[in-house]
Coordinates of C-alpha atoms and ligand atoms in Angstrom, one line a residue:
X160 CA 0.0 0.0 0.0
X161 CA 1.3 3.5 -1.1
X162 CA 1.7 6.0 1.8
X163 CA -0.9 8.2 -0.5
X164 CA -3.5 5.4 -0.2
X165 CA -2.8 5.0 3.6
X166 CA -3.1 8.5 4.0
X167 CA -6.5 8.8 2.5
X168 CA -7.8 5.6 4.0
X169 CA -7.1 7.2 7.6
X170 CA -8.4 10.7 6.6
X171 CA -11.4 8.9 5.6
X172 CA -12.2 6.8 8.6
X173 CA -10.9 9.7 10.6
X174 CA -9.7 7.8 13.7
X175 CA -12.4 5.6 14.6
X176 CA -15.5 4.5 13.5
X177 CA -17.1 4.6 17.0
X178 CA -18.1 8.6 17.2
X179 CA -16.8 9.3 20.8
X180 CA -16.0 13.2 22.2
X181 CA -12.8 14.7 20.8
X182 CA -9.3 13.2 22.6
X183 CA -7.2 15.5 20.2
X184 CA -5.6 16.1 17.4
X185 CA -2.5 13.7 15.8
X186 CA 0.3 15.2 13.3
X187 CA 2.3 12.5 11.5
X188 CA 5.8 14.2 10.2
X189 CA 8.0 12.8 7.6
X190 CA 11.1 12.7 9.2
X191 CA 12.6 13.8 13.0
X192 CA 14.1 17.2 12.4
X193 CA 10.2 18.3 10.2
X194 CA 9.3 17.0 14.1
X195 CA 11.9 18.7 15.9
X196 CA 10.6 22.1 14.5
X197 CA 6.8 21.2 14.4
X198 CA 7.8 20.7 18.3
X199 CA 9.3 23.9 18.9
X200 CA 6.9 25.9 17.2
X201 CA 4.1 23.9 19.0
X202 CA 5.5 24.9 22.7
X203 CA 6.0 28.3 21.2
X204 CA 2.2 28.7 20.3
X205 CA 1.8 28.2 24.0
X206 CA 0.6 24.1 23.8
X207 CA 1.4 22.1 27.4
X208 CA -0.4 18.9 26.9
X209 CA 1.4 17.0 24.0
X210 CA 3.8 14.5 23.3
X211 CA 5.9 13.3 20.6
X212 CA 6.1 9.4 19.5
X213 CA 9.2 8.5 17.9
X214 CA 10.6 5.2 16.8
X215 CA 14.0 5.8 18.2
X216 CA 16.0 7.9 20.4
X217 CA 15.7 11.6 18.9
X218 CA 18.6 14.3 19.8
X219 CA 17.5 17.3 20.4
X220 CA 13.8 16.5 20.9
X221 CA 13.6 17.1 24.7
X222 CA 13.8 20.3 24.8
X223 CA 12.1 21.1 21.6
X224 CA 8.8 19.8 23.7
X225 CA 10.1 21.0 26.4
X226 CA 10.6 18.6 28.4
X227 CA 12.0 19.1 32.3
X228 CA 14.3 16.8 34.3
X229 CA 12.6 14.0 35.7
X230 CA 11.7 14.4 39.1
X231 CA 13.0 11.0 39.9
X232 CA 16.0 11.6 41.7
X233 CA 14.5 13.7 43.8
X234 CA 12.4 11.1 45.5
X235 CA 15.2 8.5 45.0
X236 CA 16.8 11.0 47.2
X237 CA 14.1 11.2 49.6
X238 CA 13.7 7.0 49.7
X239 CA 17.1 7.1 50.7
X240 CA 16.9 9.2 53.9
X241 CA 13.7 7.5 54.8
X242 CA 15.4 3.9 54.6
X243 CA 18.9 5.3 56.7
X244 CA 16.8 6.5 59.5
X245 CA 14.7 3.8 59.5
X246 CA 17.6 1.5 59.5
X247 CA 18.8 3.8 62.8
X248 CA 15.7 4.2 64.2
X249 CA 15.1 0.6 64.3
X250 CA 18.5 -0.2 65.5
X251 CA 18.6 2.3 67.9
X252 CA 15.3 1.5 69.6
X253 CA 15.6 -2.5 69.9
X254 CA 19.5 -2.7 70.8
X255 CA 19.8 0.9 72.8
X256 CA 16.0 1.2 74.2
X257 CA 13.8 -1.5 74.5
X258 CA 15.9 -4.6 74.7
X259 CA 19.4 -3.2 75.9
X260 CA 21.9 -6.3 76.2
X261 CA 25.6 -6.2 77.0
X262 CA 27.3 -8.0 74.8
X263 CA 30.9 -8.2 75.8
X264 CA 30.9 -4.7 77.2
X265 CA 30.2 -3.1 73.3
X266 CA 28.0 0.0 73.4
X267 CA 24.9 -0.2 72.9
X268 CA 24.5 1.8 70.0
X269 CA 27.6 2.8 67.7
X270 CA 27.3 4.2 64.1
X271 CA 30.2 1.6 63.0
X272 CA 28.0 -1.3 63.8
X273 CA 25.2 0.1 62.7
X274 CA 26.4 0.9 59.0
X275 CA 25.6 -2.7 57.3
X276 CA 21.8 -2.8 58.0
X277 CA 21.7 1.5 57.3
X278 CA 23.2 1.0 54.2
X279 CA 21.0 -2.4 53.0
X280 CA 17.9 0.0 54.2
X281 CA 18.9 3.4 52.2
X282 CA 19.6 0.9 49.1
X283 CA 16.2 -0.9 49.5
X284 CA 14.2 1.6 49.7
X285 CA 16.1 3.4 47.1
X286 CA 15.4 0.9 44.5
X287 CA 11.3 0.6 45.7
X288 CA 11.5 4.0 45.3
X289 CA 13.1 4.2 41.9
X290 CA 10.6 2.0 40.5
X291 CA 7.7 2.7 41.9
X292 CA 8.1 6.5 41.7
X293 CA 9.3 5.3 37.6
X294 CA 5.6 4.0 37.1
X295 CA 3.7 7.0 38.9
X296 CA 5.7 9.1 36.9
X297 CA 4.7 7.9 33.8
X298 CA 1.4 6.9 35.1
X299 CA 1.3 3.0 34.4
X300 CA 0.0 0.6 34.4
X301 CA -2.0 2.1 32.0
X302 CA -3.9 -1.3 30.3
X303 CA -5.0 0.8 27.3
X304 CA -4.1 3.3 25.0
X305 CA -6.6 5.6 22.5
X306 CA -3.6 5.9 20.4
X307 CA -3.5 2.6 19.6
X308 CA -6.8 2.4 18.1
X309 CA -5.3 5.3 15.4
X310 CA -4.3 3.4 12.5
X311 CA -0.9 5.2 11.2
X312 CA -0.3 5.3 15.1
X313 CA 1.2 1.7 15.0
X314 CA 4.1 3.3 13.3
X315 CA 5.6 4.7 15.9
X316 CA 7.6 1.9 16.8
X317 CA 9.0 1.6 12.9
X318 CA 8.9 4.2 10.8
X319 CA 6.6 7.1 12.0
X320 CA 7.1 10.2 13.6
X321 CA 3.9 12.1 15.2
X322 CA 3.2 14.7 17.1
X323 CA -0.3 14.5 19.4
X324 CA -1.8 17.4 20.9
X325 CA -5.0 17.0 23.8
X326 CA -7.8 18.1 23.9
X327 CA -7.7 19.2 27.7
X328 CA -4.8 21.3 26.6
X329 CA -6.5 24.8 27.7
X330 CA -5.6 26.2 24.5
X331 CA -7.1 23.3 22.4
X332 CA -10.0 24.7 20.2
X333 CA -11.7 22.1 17.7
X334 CA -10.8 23.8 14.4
X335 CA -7.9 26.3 15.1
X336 CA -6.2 23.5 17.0
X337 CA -6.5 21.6 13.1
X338 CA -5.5 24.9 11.5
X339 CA -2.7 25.2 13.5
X340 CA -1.1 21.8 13.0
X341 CA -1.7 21.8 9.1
X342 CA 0.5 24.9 9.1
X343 CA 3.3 22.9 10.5
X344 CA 3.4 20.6 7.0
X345 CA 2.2 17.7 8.7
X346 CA 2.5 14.6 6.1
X347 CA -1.0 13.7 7.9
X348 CA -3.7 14.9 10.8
X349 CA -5.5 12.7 12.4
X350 CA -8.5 13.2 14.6
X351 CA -8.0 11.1 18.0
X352 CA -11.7 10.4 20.1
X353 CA -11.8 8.8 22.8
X354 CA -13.2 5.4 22.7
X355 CA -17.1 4.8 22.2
X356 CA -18.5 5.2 25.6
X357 CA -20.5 1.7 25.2
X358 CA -17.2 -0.1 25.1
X359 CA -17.2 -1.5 29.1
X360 CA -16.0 -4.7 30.8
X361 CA -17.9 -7.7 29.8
X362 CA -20.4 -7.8 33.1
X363 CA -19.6 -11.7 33.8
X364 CA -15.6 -11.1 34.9
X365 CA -16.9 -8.5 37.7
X366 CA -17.9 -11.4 39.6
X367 CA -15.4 -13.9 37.9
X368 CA -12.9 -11.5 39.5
X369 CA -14.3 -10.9 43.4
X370 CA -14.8 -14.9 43.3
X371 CA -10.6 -15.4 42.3
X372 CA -10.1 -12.5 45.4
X373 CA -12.1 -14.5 47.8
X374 CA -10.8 -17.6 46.8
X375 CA -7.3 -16.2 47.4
X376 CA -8.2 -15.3 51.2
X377 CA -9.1 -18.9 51.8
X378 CA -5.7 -20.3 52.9
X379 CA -4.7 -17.3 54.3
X380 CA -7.9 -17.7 56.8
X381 CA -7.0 -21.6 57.1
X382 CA -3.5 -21.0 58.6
X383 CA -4.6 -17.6 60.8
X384 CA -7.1 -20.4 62.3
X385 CA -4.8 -23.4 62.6
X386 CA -2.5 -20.5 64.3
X387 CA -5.1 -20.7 67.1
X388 CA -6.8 -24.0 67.1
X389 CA -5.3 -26.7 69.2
X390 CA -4.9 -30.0 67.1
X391 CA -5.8 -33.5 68.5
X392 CA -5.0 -35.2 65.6
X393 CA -0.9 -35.1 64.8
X394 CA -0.1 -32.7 61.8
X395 CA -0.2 -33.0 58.0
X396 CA 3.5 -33.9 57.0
X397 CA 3.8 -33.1 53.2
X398 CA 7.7 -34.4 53.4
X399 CA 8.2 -36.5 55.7
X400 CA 11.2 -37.2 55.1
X401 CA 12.3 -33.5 55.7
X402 CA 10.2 -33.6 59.3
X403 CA 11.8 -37.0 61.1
X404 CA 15.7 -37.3 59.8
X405 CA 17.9 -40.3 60.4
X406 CA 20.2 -38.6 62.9
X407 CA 20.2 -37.7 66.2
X408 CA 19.5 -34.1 67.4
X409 CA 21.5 -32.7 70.7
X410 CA 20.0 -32.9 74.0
X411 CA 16.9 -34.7 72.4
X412 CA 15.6 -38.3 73.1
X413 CA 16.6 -41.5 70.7
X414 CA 14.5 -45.0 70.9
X415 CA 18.0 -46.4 69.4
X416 CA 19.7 -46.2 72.6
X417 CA 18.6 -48.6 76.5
X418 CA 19.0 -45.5 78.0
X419 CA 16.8 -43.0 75.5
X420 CA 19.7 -40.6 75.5
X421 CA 20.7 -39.3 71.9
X422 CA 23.5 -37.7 72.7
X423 CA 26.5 -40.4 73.9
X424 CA 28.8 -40.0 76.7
X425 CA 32.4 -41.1 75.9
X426 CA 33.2 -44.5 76.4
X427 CA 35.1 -45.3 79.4
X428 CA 39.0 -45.3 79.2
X429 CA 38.8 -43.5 75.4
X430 CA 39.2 -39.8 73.8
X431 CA 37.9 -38.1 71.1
X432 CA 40.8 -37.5 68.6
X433 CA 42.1 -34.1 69.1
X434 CA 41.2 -34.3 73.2
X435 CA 43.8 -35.7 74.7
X436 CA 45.1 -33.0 77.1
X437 CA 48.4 -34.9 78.5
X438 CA 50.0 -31.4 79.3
X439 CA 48.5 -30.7 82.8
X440 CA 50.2 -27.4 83.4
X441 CA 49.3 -26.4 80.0
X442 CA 45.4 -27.4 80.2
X443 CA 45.0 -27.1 83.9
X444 CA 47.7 -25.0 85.9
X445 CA 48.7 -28.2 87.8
X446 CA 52.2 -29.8 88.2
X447 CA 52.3 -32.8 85.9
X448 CA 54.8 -34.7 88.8
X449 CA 51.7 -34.1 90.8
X450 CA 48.8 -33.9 89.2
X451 CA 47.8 -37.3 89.3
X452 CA 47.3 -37.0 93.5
X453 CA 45.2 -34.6 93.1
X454 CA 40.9 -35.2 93.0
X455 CA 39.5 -33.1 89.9
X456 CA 36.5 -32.4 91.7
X457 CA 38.2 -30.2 94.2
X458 CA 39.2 -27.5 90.8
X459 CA 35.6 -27.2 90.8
X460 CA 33.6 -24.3 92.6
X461 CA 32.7 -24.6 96.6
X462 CA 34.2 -27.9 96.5
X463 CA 34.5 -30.2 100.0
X464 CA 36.6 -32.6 101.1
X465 CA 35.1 -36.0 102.5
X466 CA 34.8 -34.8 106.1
X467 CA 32.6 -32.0 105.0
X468 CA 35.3 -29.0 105.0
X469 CA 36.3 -27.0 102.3
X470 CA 38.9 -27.6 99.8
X471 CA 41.6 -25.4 100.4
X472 CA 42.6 -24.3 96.9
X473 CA 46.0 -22.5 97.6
X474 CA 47.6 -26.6 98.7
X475 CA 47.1 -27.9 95.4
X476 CA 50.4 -28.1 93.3
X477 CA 49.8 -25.1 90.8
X478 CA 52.5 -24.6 88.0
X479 CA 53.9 -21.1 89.2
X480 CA 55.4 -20.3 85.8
X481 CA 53.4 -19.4 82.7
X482 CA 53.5 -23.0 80.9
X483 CA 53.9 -20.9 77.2
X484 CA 56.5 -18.4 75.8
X485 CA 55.6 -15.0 77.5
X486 CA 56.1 -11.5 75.2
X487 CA 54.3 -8.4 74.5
X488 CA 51.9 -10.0 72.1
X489 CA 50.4 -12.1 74.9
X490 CA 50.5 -9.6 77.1
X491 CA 48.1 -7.4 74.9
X492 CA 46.1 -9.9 73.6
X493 CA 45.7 -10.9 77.4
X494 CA 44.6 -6.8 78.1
X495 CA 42.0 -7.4 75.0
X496 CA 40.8 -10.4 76.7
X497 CA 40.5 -9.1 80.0
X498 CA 39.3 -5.9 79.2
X499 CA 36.4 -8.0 77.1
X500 CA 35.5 -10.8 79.6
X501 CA 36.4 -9.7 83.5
X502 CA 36.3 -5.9 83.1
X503 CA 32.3 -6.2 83.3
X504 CA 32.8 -7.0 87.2
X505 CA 36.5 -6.4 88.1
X506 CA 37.0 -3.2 86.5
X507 CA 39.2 -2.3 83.7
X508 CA 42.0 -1.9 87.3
X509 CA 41.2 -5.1 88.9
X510 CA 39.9 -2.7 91.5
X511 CA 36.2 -4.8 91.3
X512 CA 34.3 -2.1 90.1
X513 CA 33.4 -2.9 86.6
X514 CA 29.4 -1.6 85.3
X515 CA 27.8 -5.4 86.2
X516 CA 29.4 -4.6 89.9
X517 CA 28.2 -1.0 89.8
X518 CA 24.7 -1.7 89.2
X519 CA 24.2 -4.8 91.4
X520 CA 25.4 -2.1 94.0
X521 CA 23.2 0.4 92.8
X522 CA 19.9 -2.1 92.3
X523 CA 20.8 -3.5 96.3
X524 CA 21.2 -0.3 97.7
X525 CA 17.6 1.4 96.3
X526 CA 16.1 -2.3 97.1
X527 CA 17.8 -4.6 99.9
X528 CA 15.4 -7.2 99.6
X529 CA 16.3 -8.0 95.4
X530 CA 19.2 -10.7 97.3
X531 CA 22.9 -9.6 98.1
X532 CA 25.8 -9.2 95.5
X533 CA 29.1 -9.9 96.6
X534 CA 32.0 -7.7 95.7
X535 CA 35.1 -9.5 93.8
X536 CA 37.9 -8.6 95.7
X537 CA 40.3 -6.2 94.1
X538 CA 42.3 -8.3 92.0
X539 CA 46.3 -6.6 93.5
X540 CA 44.8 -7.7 96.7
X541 CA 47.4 -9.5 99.2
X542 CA 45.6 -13.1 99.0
X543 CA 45.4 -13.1 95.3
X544 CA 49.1 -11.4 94.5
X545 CA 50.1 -14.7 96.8
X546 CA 48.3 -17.2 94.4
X547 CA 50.2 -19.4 92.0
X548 CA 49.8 -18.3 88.3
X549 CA 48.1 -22.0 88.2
X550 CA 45.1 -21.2 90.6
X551 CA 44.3 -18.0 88.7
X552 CA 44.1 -19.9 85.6
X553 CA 42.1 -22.6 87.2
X554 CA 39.9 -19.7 88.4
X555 CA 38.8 -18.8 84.9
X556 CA 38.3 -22.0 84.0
X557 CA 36.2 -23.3 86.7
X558 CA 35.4 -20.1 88.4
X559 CA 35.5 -20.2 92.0
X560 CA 32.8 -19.6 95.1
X561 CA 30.6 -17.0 93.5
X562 CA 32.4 -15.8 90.3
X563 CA 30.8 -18.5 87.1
X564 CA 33.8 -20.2 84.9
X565 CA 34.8 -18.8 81.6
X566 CA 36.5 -22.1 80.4
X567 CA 33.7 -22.7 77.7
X568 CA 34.0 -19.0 76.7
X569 CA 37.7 -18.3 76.7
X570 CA 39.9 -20.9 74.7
X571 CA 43.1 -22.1 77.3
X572 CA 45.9 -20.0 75.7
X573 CA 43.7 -16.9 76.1
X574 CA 42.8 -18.0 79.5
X575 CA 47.2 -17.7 80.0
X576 CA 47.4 -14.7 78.3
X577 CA 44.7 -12.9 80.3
X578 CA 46.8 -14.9 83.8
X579 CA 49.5 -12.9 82.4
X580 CA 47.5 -9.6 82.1
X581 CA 46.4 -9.8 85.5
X582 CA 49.8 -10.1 86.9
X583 CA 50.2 -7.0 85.3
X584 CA 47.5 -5.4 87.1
X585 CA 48.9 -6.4 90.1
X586 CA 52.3 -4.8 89.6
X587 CA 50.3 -1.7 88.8
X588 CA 47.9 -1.7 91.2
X589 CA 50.1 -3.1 94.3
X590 CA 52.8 -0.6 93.1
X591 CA 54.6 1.9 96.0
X592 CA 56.2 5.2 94.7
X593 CA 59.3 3.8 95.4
X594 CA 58.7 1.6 92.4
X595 CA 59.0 4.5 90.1
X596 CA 62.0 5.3 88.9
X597 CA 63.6 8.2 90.4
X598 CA 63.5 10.5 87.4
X599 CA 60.3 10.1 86.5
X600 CA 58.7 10.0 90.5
X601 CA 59.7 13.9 90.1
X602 CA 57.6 14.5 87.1
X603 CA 54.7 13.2 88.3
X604 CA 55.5 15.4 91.9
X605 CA 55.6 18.4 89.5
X606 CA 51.8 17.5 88.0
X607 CA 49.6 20.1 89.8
X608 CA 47.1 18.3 91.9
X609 CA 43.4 18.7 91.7
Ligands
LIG811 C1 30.1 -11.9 86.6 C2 31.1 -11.2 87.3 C3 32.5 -11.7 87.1 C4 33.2 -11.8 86.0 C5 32.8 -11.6 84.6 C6 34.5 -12.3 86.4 N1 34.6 -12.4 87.7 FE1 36.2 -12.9 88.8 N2 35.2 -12.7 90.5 C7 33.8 -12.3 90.6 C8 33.4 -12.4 91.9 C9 32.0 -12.1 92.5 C10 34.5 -12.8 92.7 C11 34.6 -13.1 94.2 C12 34.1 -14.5 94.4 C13 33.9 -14.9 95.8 O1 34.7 -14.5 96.6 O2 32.9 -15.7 96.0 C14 35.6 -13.0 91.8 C15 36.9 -13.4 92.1 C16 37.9 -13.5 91.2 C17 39.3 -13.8 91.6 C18 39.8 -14.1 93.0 C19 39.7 -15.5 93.3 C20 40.0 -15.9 94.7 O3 40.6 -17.0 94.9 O4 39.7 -15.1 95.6 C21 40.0 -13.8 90.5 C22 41.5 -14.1 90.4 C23 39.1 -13.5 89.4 N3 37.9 -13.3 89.9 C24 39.5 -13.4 88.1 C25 38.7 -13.2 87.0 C26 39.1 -13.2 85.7 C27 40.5 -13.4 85.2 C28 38.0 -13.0 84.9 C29 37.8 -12.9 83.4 C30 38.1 -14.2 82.7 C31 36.9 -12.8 85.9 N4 37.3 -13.0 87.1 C32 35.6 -12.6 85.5 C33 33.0 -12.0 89.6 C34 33.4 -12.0 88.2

C-alpha cells in the first residue's frame, strides 16, 4: 500500500469509526528534524499537553517539547533518607531502648556497627523508590491506549514520527487547533476520540474477578485459624522425610539407645581424637609430677573434702610459671581479653568495680530485699598477689565460690594470656612510689594536683 493510499484511507475513517467526544488532534511528520521544529513551534504557540512518538531515540527532541528533568532523583533521594533513618531508628530502639543487652561490654548503640543494616535500608528503599516513583511518573500501568486504536499510530515503533496534541490542553479549540497543526506541513492529521463510551468490561468477569479474590483469602484464613486452634490429631507432613531425619538431634531423646539418651557420653577409658590433654600445666595449671594425686573435683567451685570441709585451693600443686613463651603479644592480647571478659565485674584496674558490679550495687542499695551481691575482691589484693599463676588460671576456668567459669567461653591460651595480664595489674595496682623510677617520681611530683 502506497503512503498516499494509507493517508487517505485514515483521513477517511478519521480515527475511529465509534463517534466518541474529541481526545485531540495527531500530526504525522516525515522525518525527526520536520518533528523537531513542528515541536518547537508547537510549545511556542503556547501548547502544554502534548507529546511526541518516535521510533528511536531523537537528539534534540527534549527540549524542543520541552521537556523538564525528571523528578525521579528527587524522591530517590528522599527513599534514601527515609530507609537510613529507618535502619537507625530501628536499630537504635531495639539494641539501645527497648531490649538493651551487653554484649561483651560493646556500646549499645555505635554508628560503625550500625552501617551494614543502614546501608541495605537506604539501598532498598532506594530501588522501591526508583521503580515505583518510575511507574507513577509515567502513570502506568496504564492497560490501554486511545492511540492505539489510530491506524498510522502503530508506526511509531518503525517508521513514524507524530506529534499529538490534547484536547484538555486549555488552548485546544476544535478547528484552530487543526488549523494550526496543518500549518506545520504535517504529512498527515489525524483526529484522536476517545473510545465509544458503550465499550465496558464484559459484566460476567466482575464477579469472575471478586470470586478469584475471595478464593485467594481462603488459605490465608485456614492458617490464621490453625494458628489458634489446638490440634488433637498429629499434623499434616507433606515431606516427611524433611520432618523426622535419620540422625540424632542434641539434647533430644533416641529410641535407638537402652538409656533413651541421643546424645553419647564417651566411652570409658577413650578420647575423642584431638582431646587428649596430656600437658597438665598447660590445660590445667597443675604440676604434671603431681597432678595425678590430686581429685578433679576439688578444681571445681565450693568444693568439700570428704569430712565436709572445704577444699583449700591455695595446697594444690599449681605450676607457678606461665607453661607458654611469654612477650608483648600475649601480654596485649591478654589486656584485650580481660578488658572483654572480666572488666564487666573487676574493672578495667582489677579494683572490682566494673558496670555489672556498679549496678548490682546500685539495684541493692535502692532495694535490699532483690538478694545480696558480693563484691570481687580487688584483683592486686594481698591473698590473690600470693596465688600461683596455676590457681588464677584454674579460676577462669572453673570459676570459683561466686564468680561463674569462663572455660567454655575463653579458649586455654587466652585463659594464660589474660593470667599474664592480671599479673600485670597487680604490679600496677600493688605498686609503692618507690617503684618508680627516680626521674620520673619527680615528674609526676611536679603534676599540679586537683
Ligand atoms: C560476673 C562477674 C565476674 C566476671 C565476669 C569475672 N569475675 Fe572474677 N570474681 C567475681 C566475683 C564475684 C569474685 C569473688 C568470688 C567470691 O569471693 O565468692 C571473683 C573473684 C575473682 C578472683 C579471686 C579468686 C580468689 O581466689 O579469691 C580472680 C583471680 C578472678 N575473679 C579473676 C577473674 C578473671 C580473670 C575474669 C575474666 C576471665 C573474671 N574474674 C571474670 C566476679 C566475676
Amino acid at each position: 500500500m502506497s503512503t498516499a493510499d494509507e493517508q487517505s484511507d485514515s483521513q477517511a475513517e478519521d480515527c475511529t469509526a465509534e463517534q466518541g467526544a474529541l481526545a485531540g488532534y495527531v500530526a504525522q511528520f516525515p522525518n525527526p528534524s520536520a518533528l523537531k521544529k513542528a515541536a518547537s513551534q508547537t510549545r511556542e504557540a503556547g501548547f502544554k499537553e502534548f507529546d511526541c512518538y518516535v521510533p528511536f531515540p531523537v537528539h534534540g527532541i527534549d527540549e524542543a517539547i520541552g521537556i523538564k528533568m525528571t523528578r525521579l532523583p528527587y524522591i530517590v533521594l528522599v527513599c534514601a533518607v527515609i530507609g537510613a533513618t529507618t535502619a537507625i531508628a530501628l536499630q537504635f530502639f531495639t539494641n539501645a531502648f527497648d531490649y538493651k543487652y551487653i554484649i561483651s561490654g560493646k556500646p549499645f548503640f555505635s554508628i560503625p556497627a550500625n552501617i551494614p543494616i543502614t546501608f541495605e535500608l537506604s539501598v532498598l528503599f532506594s530501588a522501591f523508590g526508583a521503580l515505583l516513583g518510575m511507574l507513577a511518573l509515567n502513570k502506568l500501568p496504564q492497560f490501554y491506549n486511545r492511540l492505539f486504536l489510530l491506524d498510522p499510530f502503530l508506526k511509531a515503533t518503525s517508521s513514524g514520527f507524530f506529534l499529538a496534541i490534547e484536547a484538555k490542553d486549555p488552548k485546544f479549540h476544535e478547528t484552530d487547533t487543526k488549523t494550526f497543526l496543518n500549518s506545520l506541513q504535517p504529512s498527515d492529521v489525524v483526529t484522536c476520540r476517545e473510545p465509544n463510551e458503550n465499550v465496558k468490561i464484559p459484566k460476567i468477569l466482575l464477579p469472575i474477578a471478586a470470586c478469584i479474590l475471595i478464593l485467594g483469602l481462603v488459605p490465608l484464613v485456614l492458617i490464621a485459624k490453625m494458628r489458634v486452634t489446638p490440634q488433637t490429631t498429629p499434623r499434616v507432613e507433606l515431606v516427611h522425610d524433611m520432618d523426622y531425619q535419620p540422625k540424632l538431634k542434641t539434647q533430644r531423646f533416641s529410641r535407638m539407645f537402652a538409656d533413651g539418651r541421643g546424645m553419647r557420653p564417651p566411652i570409658p577409658g577413650t578420647l575423642a581424637r584431638g582431646d587428649l590433654q596430656h600437658d597438665t600445666s598447660f590445660y590445667e595449671g597443675l604440676l604434671p609430677d603431681q597432678e595425678d594425686q590430686v581429685d578433679r573435683n576439688h578444681l571445681l567451685p565450693n568444693a568439700k573434702n570428704a569430712d565436709g570441709t572445704s577444699v583449700s585451693l591455695d595446697k594444690l600443686p599449681w605450676v607457678s610459671e606461665i607453661p607458654i613463651p611469654v612477650d608483648e603479644k600475649l601480654m596485649a592480647r591478654g589486656q584485650e581479653r580481660f578488658n572483654i571478659y572480666c572488666a564487666v565485674c573487676h574493672g578495667l584496674s582489677g579494683k572490682g568495680d566494673g558496670i555489672i558490679t556498679q549496678r548490682a550495687m546500685k539495684l541493692q542499695a535502692a532495694n535490699p530485699n532483690v538478694g545480696t551481691w558480693l563484691l570481687p575482691i580487688p584483683l592486686y589484693s594481698e591473698p590473690v598477689r600470693k596465688q600461683k599463676v596455676g590457681q588464677l588460671f584454674n579460676t577462669i576456668t572453673h570459676g570459683v565460690r561466686k564468680m561463674p567459669s569462663y572455660g567454655a567461653q575463653v579458649p586455654v591460651k587466652d585463659r594464660w594470656a589474660i593470667v599474664l595480664y592480671l599479673r600485670a595489674l597487680q604490679e600496677s595496682g600493688s605498686g609503692m612510689i618507690n617503684d618508680i623510677p627516680a626521674d620520673i617520681r619527680e615528674k609526676l611530683n611536679a603534676e599540679p594536683k586537683e
